[in-house]
C-alpha cells in the first residue's frame, strides 16, 4: 500500500480532527513512519487533485465520501448547472449554489438528497479554468471584451491592459482573472489570428484543449542532446538482434516508427513472432524534463495536417524511431506460438535491432493477396506470407473468443502542400492493417499477463463490461428498428454484443447501428489494476507497443526494464513507489486521452465544414444518422454530417420517441437509416455546424414509410 493510500485510510477512519495542521502532519508521520515533509507533500497533492477535502479547519474527508464528491462543472445558459461525477448520472446544481464556478472547473460538491435524485452545492473549486479562447469584440468604441468560444460561458469577459496588440474580430487566448465577488476579467496572452480564417479556428480549438505545438527550449535541447547514434556502451548487456530480418509496417504518411516485427516458421507448424518496440525509457528517464513534458501531454494528438507529439521530434522521429538501416535500442517480446495460435512460451529482452525495410500497408497488401509489390516488399515476401498465415489464425481465435469488431471507418483527409484540407473520404482498411493489429494485440496481452502473474505494479488498458442500464437503451432502439433482439442476459458477455452486431450488420445502414451499439459500451481507460478488456474478450491487456506517443506505454517500459535488470526481483518498498507512479500515470493518461480525442474530433469537424462551405445550394443523397427532439442528423457518403431542424421538416407537430429514436407526425416518420435527399443551406465554421433542408421532391422518406407499414 502506498503512502497516499495509507493516509487516505487513516483520514477515512474519521478520527483526524486537529486545530493546527502541524499536529495532523506529526500524527500521520508518526503513525506511518514517514518523514513529515513527505506527509505535507502528499496532503497538498491530494488537496490539489481533489482526492481529499478540508471540510473545516483540520477536518479532512476522502472523496468521494460523507456526502462530498469531486466533479466537472457544466454550466448552462439558464444559470443552473450540472456536475459530471463519473457515475453516469450528473448532479444538479441550482443557480444560487454555483459559488462562482464556470464551465470546465473541477469542483467539490456537497450533496443533498432529493426526490428527483442528487442535487448539490459547490463548496470548493479544485482546479479552476485559468485560460479561455474567444473572439475580441469592441463595445462603446473603447472597451474590449472576450466572447468565449465555449458557449457554456454565457457572458462577455472584460479585457484588461496587455503587452500584446490585438483588435476586434481576432481570436485570442486570455489568462482568466477571478475576483472574490465572482467577477472575471482577462489578459490577452496570445493572439491567434482573424476569427474567420480556418487555420485560426483550428488553432483556437487546439488552445481550447490546452494543447501546444512547441516544447520549452530546455526540453527541446534535452532531446537534441540524446539524438545520437547508438553507442557500444548502450548496447552492452542487450540481446543483439541486428542480424535477423526485421521491418516496420505503417501508413504512407507515418513519420515515427515505434514497432517492428520479425517472424520465422517452426518445424512443428508453429511460429516464432518477435515484436520489437522502441526503448523510449532508455532515453526519457523518470523525473527528467522530457518525462515531465511527456507526462503533461500524456499522448500525441493527430490532426489532418499536423501532429502534436508527446515527445520532441529528435526523440519521436529521431533516436527512438525504428528507422530503416540504423541500429536502435528496443524492448523485444519474443513469442513461440503453436499452430493453433496460442503463445506457449515467451521471453522479454532489452535488445538492439536494425530494421531492414520501412514498408507501408499498401506495399504489404499485394503480397498477402499473392501479387507482386515493390522491390522492398518483395525482398521480405517469404516473411510476409508467413505473417499473413499467422494473422489469419489469430483473427479466427479473436472471433472465436467473442472479441468485438465494430465496423466504423475513420475519415481520411487529403492535404495540399500548404497544409490545407482539399478533400476527405472514408479511410480504407485492409488485411495489412489487420496483420499488424493482431500482432500488437498479442504482444500487449502477453506482456500484461506476464507482469500481472508476477504481481508487479503495472498500468493496464481496461475495458469493463457495459451496464444493464446503458445496454437497455441499445436494446430498445434495435427492437424499435424492427430487429429481433435476444433478451439482455444477467451476465453480459462479448458474445452477446457480437450477436447484436451480427443482427445490425444485416441492415444496409449497419455502420450507423454499429455506432449506436458502441454508445452502449463503457469507455476503455487506463488503470493500475487488471480488470480485463471486454471488447477484445481478454483477461489481460495493456498498451506496450507505442511508447513514443502514449505515456502509459512509457510507464510500463520503465517497469519492464527495471524488472529485467533486477533479475525478476523487486523490493516491497520499490513496489509501493511504482504502484503510486502507475496509479498517477493511469489517471493522467486517461484524462489526456479524452482531451486529445475531443480535440481531434473538433478539428475534423471544422475541416469537414470548411470543405462543405463552397457547396451551399447543392443537393446530396444522405442517410439519417441520429434523431433528436430538435431535428434530424443526416450523414453524407463523404462522412460529413449536418442537421435538418425540426421546424424545417415537412408538416407540423412532430413527436419525439426517445426509445426508438423517431420523429413522427400524422403523415410522416423519420427514423435512423432512412435515405433522404437534402440541400445544403448553411455552414457555420465557428461552431462547426452544417445545416440541411429536406428536398421534398424526393420521395425516399415516403417510400420508407410505405415499406415499413407493409
PDB file of N, CA, C and O in Angstrom, residues 627-633 643-656 663-665 668 670 681-682 690-694 696:
ATOM      1  N   UNK A 627     -31.519  10.959 -34.470  1.00  0.00           N
ATOM      2  CA  UNK A 627     -32.753  11.716 -34.301  1.00  0.00           C
ATOM      3  C   UNK A 627     -32.741  12.323 -32.908  1.00  0.00           C
ATOM      4  O   UNK A 627     -32.424  11.642 -31.924  1.00  0.00           O
ATOM      5  N   UNK A 628     -33.070  13.615 -32.815  1.00  0.00           N
ATOM      6  CA  UNK A 628     -33.175  14.274 -31.517  1.00  0.00           C
ATOM      7  C   UNK A 628     -34.515  14.997 -31.458  1.00  0.00           C
ATOM      8  O   UNK A 628     -35.245  15.081 -32.457  1.00  0.00           O
ATOM      9  N   UNK A 629     -34.817  15.557 -30.306  1.00  0.00           N
ATOM     10  CA  UNK A 629     -36.087  16.286 -30.169  1.00  0.00           C
ATOM     11  C   UNK A 629     -36.079  17.588 -30.950  1.00  0.00           C
ATOM     12  O   UNK A 629     -37.134  18.191 -31.158  1.00  0.00           O
ATOM     13  N   UNK A 630     -34.888  18.030 -31.388  1.00  0.00           N
ATOM     14  CA  UNK A 630     -34.824  19.294 -32.131  1.00  0.00           C
ATOM     15  C   UNK A 630     -34.554  19.104 -33.619  1.00  0.00           C
ATOM     16  O   UNK A 630     -34.463  20.073 -34.366  1.00  0.00           O
ATOM     17  N   UNK A 631     -34.404  17.851 -34.087  1.00  0.00           N
ATOM     18  CA  UNK A 631     -34.212  17.662 -35.516  1.00  0.00           C
ATOM     19  C   UNK A 631     -33.586  16.339 -35.894  1.00  0.00           C
ATOM     20  O   UNK A 631     -33.454  15.421 -35.067  1.00  0.00           O
ATOM     21  N   UNK A 632     -33.196  16.262 -37.154  1.00  0.00           N
ATOM     22  CA  UNK A 632     -32.699  15.036 -37.760  1.00  0.00           C
ATOM     23  C   UNK A 632     -31.274  15.266 -38.269  1.00  0.00           C
ATOM     24  O   UNK A 632     -31.021  16.221 -39.002  1.00  0.00           O
ATOM     25  N   UNK A 633     -30.331  14.411 -37.878  1.00  0.00           N
ATOM     26  CA  UNK A 633     -28.972  14.486 -38.394  1.00  0.00           C
ATOM     27  C   UNK A 633     -28.840  13.574 -39.612  1.00  0.00           C
ATOM     28  O   UNK A 633     -29.306  12.425 -39.597  1.00  0.00           O
ATOM     29  N   UNK A 643     -27.515  18.933 -39.868  1.00  0.00           N
ATOM     30  CA  UNK A 643     -28.799  18.882 -39.175  1.00  0.00           C
ATOM     31  C   UNK A 643     -29.923  19.451 -40.034  1.00  0.00           C
ATOM     32  O   UNK A 643     -29.766  20.491 -40.672  1.00  0.00           O
ATOM     33  N   UNK A 644     -31.051  18.747 -40.047  1.00  0.00           N
ATOM     34  CA  UNK A 644     -32.318  19.324 -40.510  1.00  0.00           C
ATOM     35  C   UNK A 644     -33.108  19.667 -39.248  1.00  0.00           C
ATOM     36  O   UNK A 644     -33.466  18.770 -38.473  1.00  0.00           O
ATOM     37  N   UNK A 645     -33.351  20.934 -39.019  1.00  0.00           N
ATOM     38  CA  UNK A 645     -34.074  21.339 -37.815  1.00  0.00           C
ATOM     39  C   UNK A 645     -35.534  20.891 -37.902  1.00  0.00           C
ATOM     40  O   UNK A 645     -36.112  20.803 -38.989  1.00  0.00           O
ATOM     41  N   UNK A 646     -36.118  20.614 -36.749  1.00  0.00           N
ATOM     42  CA  UNK A 646     -37.473  20.059 -36.706  1.00  0.00           C
ATOM     43  C   UNK A 646     -38.475  21.007 -37.375  1.00  0.00           C
ATOM     44  O   UNK A 646     -39.430  20.556 -38.028  1.00  0.00           O
ATOM     45  N   UNK A 647     -38.247  22.329 -37.255  1.00  0.00           N
ATOM     46  CA  UNK A 647     -39.176  23.279 -37.866  1.00  0.00           C
ATOM     47  C   UNK A 647     -39.078  23.284 -39.389  1.00  0.00           C
ATOM     48  O   UNK A 647     -39.958  23.820 -40.074  1.00  0.00           O
ATOM     49  N   UNK A 648     -37.984  22.680 -39.933  1.00  0.00           N
ATOM     50  CA  UNK A 648     -37.816  22.622 -41.384  1.00  0.00           C
ATOM     51  C   UNK A 648     -38.298  21.296 -41.984  1.00  0.00           C
ATOM     52  O   UNK A 648     -38.241  21.113 -43.205  1.00  0.00           O
ATOM     53  N   UNK A 649     -38.763  20.390 -41.157  1.00  0.00           N
ATOM     54  CA  UNK A 649     -39.307  19.136 -41.670  1.00  0.00           C
ATOM     55  C   UNK A 649     -40.696  19.382 -42.250  1.00  0.00           C
ATOM     56  O   UNK A 649     -41.431  20.263 -41.775  1.00  0.00           O
ATOM     57  N   UNK A 650     -41.086  18.621 -43.269  1.00  0.00           N
ATOM     58  CA  UNK A 650     -42.413  18.823 -43.869  1.00  0.00           C
ATOM     59  C   UNK A 650     -43.524  18.489 -42.876  1.00  0.00           C
ATOM     60  O   UNK A 650     -43.428  17.521 -42.113  1.00  0.00           O
ATOM     61  N   UNK A 651     -44.558  19.308 -42.853  1.00  0.00           N
ATOM     62  CA  UNK A 651     -45.660  19.066 -41.926  1.00  0.00           C
ATOM     63  C   UNK A 651     -45.402  19.714 -40.576  1.00  0.00           C
ATOM     64  O   UNK A 651     -44.428  20.441 -40.364  1.00  0.00           O
ATOM     65  N   UNK A 652     -46.274  19.411 -39.619  1.00  0.00           N
ATOM     66  CA  UNK A 652     -46.192  20.045 -38.301  1.00  0.00           C
ATOM     67  C   UNK A 652     -46.403  19.012 -37.203  1.00  0.00           C
ATOM     68  O   UNK A 652     -46.744  17.860 -37.442  1.00  0.00           O
ATOM     69  N   UNK A 653     -46.176  19.468 -35.955  1.00  0.00           N
ATOM     70  CA  UNK A 653     -46.489  18.715 -34.728  1.00  0.00           C
ATOM     71  C   UNK A 653     -45.842  17.336 -34.705  1.00  0.00           C
ATOM     72  O   UNK A 653     -46.523  16.309 -34.574  1.00  0.00           O
ATOM     73  N   UNK A 654     -44.509  17.335 -34.822  1.00  0.00           N
ATOM     74  CA  UNK A 654     -43.774  16.078 -34.702  1.00  0.00           C
ATOM     75  C   UNK A 654     -43.597  15.716 -33.233  1.00  0.00           C
ATOM     76  O   UNK A 654     -43.345  16.572 -32.387  1.00  0.00           O
ATOM     77  N   UNK A 655     -43.707  14.434 -32.933  1.00  0.00           N
ATOM     78  CA  UNK A 655     -43.435  13.912 -31.598  1.00  0.00           C
ATOM     79  C   UNK A 655     -42.117  13.137 -31.638  1.00  0.00           C
ATOM     80  O   UNK A 655     -41.836  12.412 -32.601  1.00  0.00           O
ATOM     81  N   UNK A 656     -41.330  13.298 -30.578  1.00  0.00           N
ATOM     82  CA  UNK A 656     -40.041  12.609 -30.486  1.00  0.00           C
ATOM     83  C   UNK A 656     -40.203  11.356 -29.626  1.00  0.00           C
ATOM     84  O   UNK A 656     -40.618  11.433 -28.465  1.00  0.00           O
ATOM     85  N   UNK A 663     -38.939  10.606 -35.105  1.00  0.00           N
ATOM     86  CA  UNK A 663     -39.797  11.788 -35.113  1.00  0.00           C
ATOM     87  C   UNK A 663     -41.013  11.453 -35.968  1.00  0.00           C
ATOM     88  O   UNK A 663     -40.869  11.034 -37.114  1.00  0.00           O
ATOM     89  N   UNK A 664     -42.224  11.649 -35.410  1.00  0.00           N
ATOM     90  CA  UNK A 664     -43.445  11.273 -36.128  1.00  0.00           C
ATOM     91  C   UNK A 664     -44.477  12.390 -36.055  1.00  0.00           C
ATOM     92  O   UNK A 664     -44.587  13.084 -35.046  1.00  0.00           O
ATOM     93  N   UNK A 665     -45.188  12.545 -37.153  1.00  0.00           N
ATOM     94  CA  UNK A 665     -46.460  13.275 -37.097  1.00  0.00           C
ATOM     95  C   UNK A 665     -47.516  12.378 -37.740  1.00  0.00           C
ATOM     96  O   UNK A 665     -47.270  11.178 -37.952  1.00  0.00           O
ATOM     97  N   UNK A 668     -45.987  11.414 -41.506  1.00  0.00           N
ATOM     98  CA  UNK A 668     -44.600  11.060 -41.809  1.00  0.00           C
ATOM     99  C   UNK A 668     -43.876  10.539 -40.579  1.00  0.00           C
ATOM    100  O   UNK A 668     -44.183  10.921 -39.447  1.00  0.00           O
ATOM    101  N   UNK A 670     -39.701   9.896 -39.459  1.00  0.00           N
ATOM    102  CA  UNK A 670     -38.262   9.964 -39.749  1.00  0.00           C
ATOM    103  C   UNK A 670     -37.536   9.072 -38.750  1.00  0.00           C
ATOM    104  O   UNK A 670     -37.731   9.184 -37.532  1.00  0.00           O
ATOM    105  N   UNK A 681     -27.747  24.344 -46.891  1.00  0.00           N
ATOM    106  CA  UNK A 681     -28.208  25.736 -46.847  1.00  0.00           C
ATOM    107  C   UNK A 681     -27.324  26.632 -45.988  1.00  0.00           C
ATOM    108  O   UNK A 681     -27.359  27.860 -46.144  1.00  0.00           O
ATOM    109  N   UNK A 682     -26.519  26.063 -45.090  1.00  0.00           N
ATOM    110  CA  UNK A 682     -25.686  26.929 -44.252  1.00  0.00           C
ATOM    111  C   UNK A 682     -24.529  26.131 -43.649  1.00  0.00           C
ATOM    112  O   UNK A 682     -24.670  24.949 -43.334  1.00  0.00           O
ATOM    113  N   UNK A 690     -23.264  22.218 -39.774  1.00  0.00           N
ATOM    114  CA  UNK A 690     -23.765  22.168 -41.150  1.00  0.00           C
ATOM    115  C   UNK A 690     -25.285  22.035 -41.087  1.00  0.00           C
ATOM    116  O   UNK A 690     -25.805  21.209 -40.322  1.00  0.00           O
ATOM    117  N   UNK A 691     -25.995  22.857 -41.873  1.00  0.00           N
ATOM    118  CA  UNK A 691     -27.464  22.816 -41.883  1.00  0.00           C
ATOM    119  C   UNK A 691     -27.977  22.370 -43.250  1.00  0.00           C
ATOM    120  O   UNK A 691     -27.522  22.866 -44.293  1.00  0.00           O
ATOM    121  N   UNK A 692     -28.934  21.443 -43.218  1.00  0.00           N
ATOM    122  CA  UNK A 692     -29.586  20.957 -44.431  1.00  0.00           C
ATOM    123  C   UNK A 692     -31.070  21.299 -44.406  1.00  0.00           C
ATOM    124  O   UNK A 692     -31.656  21.539 -43.341  1.00  0.00           O
ATOM    125  N   UNK A 693     -31.664  21.282 -45.600  1.00  0.00           N
ATOM    126  CA  UNK A 693     -33.118  21.265 -45.752  1.00  0.00           C
ATOM    127  C   UNK A 693     -33.495  19.992 -46.503  1.00  0.00           C
ATOM    128  O   UNK A 693     -32.748  19.552 -47.389  1.00  0.00           O
ATOM    129  N   UNK A 694     -34.621  19.371 -46.168  1.00  0.00           N
ATOM    130  CA  UNK A 694     -35.048  18.201 -46.945  1.00  0.00           C
ATOM    131  C   UNK A 694     -35.501  18.630 -48.335  1.00  0.00           C
ATOM    132  O   UNK A 694     -36.098  19.698 -48.505  1.00  0.00           O
ATOM    133  N   UNK A 696     -38.045  18.086 -50.836  1.00  0.00           N
ATOM    134  CA  UNK A 696     -39.364  17.454 -50.776  1.00  0.00           C
ATOM    135  C   UNK A 696     -39.736  16.749 -52.063  1.00  0.00           C
ATOM    136  O   UNK A 696     -40.589  15.869 -52.071  1.00  0.00           O
TER     137      UNK A 696
END
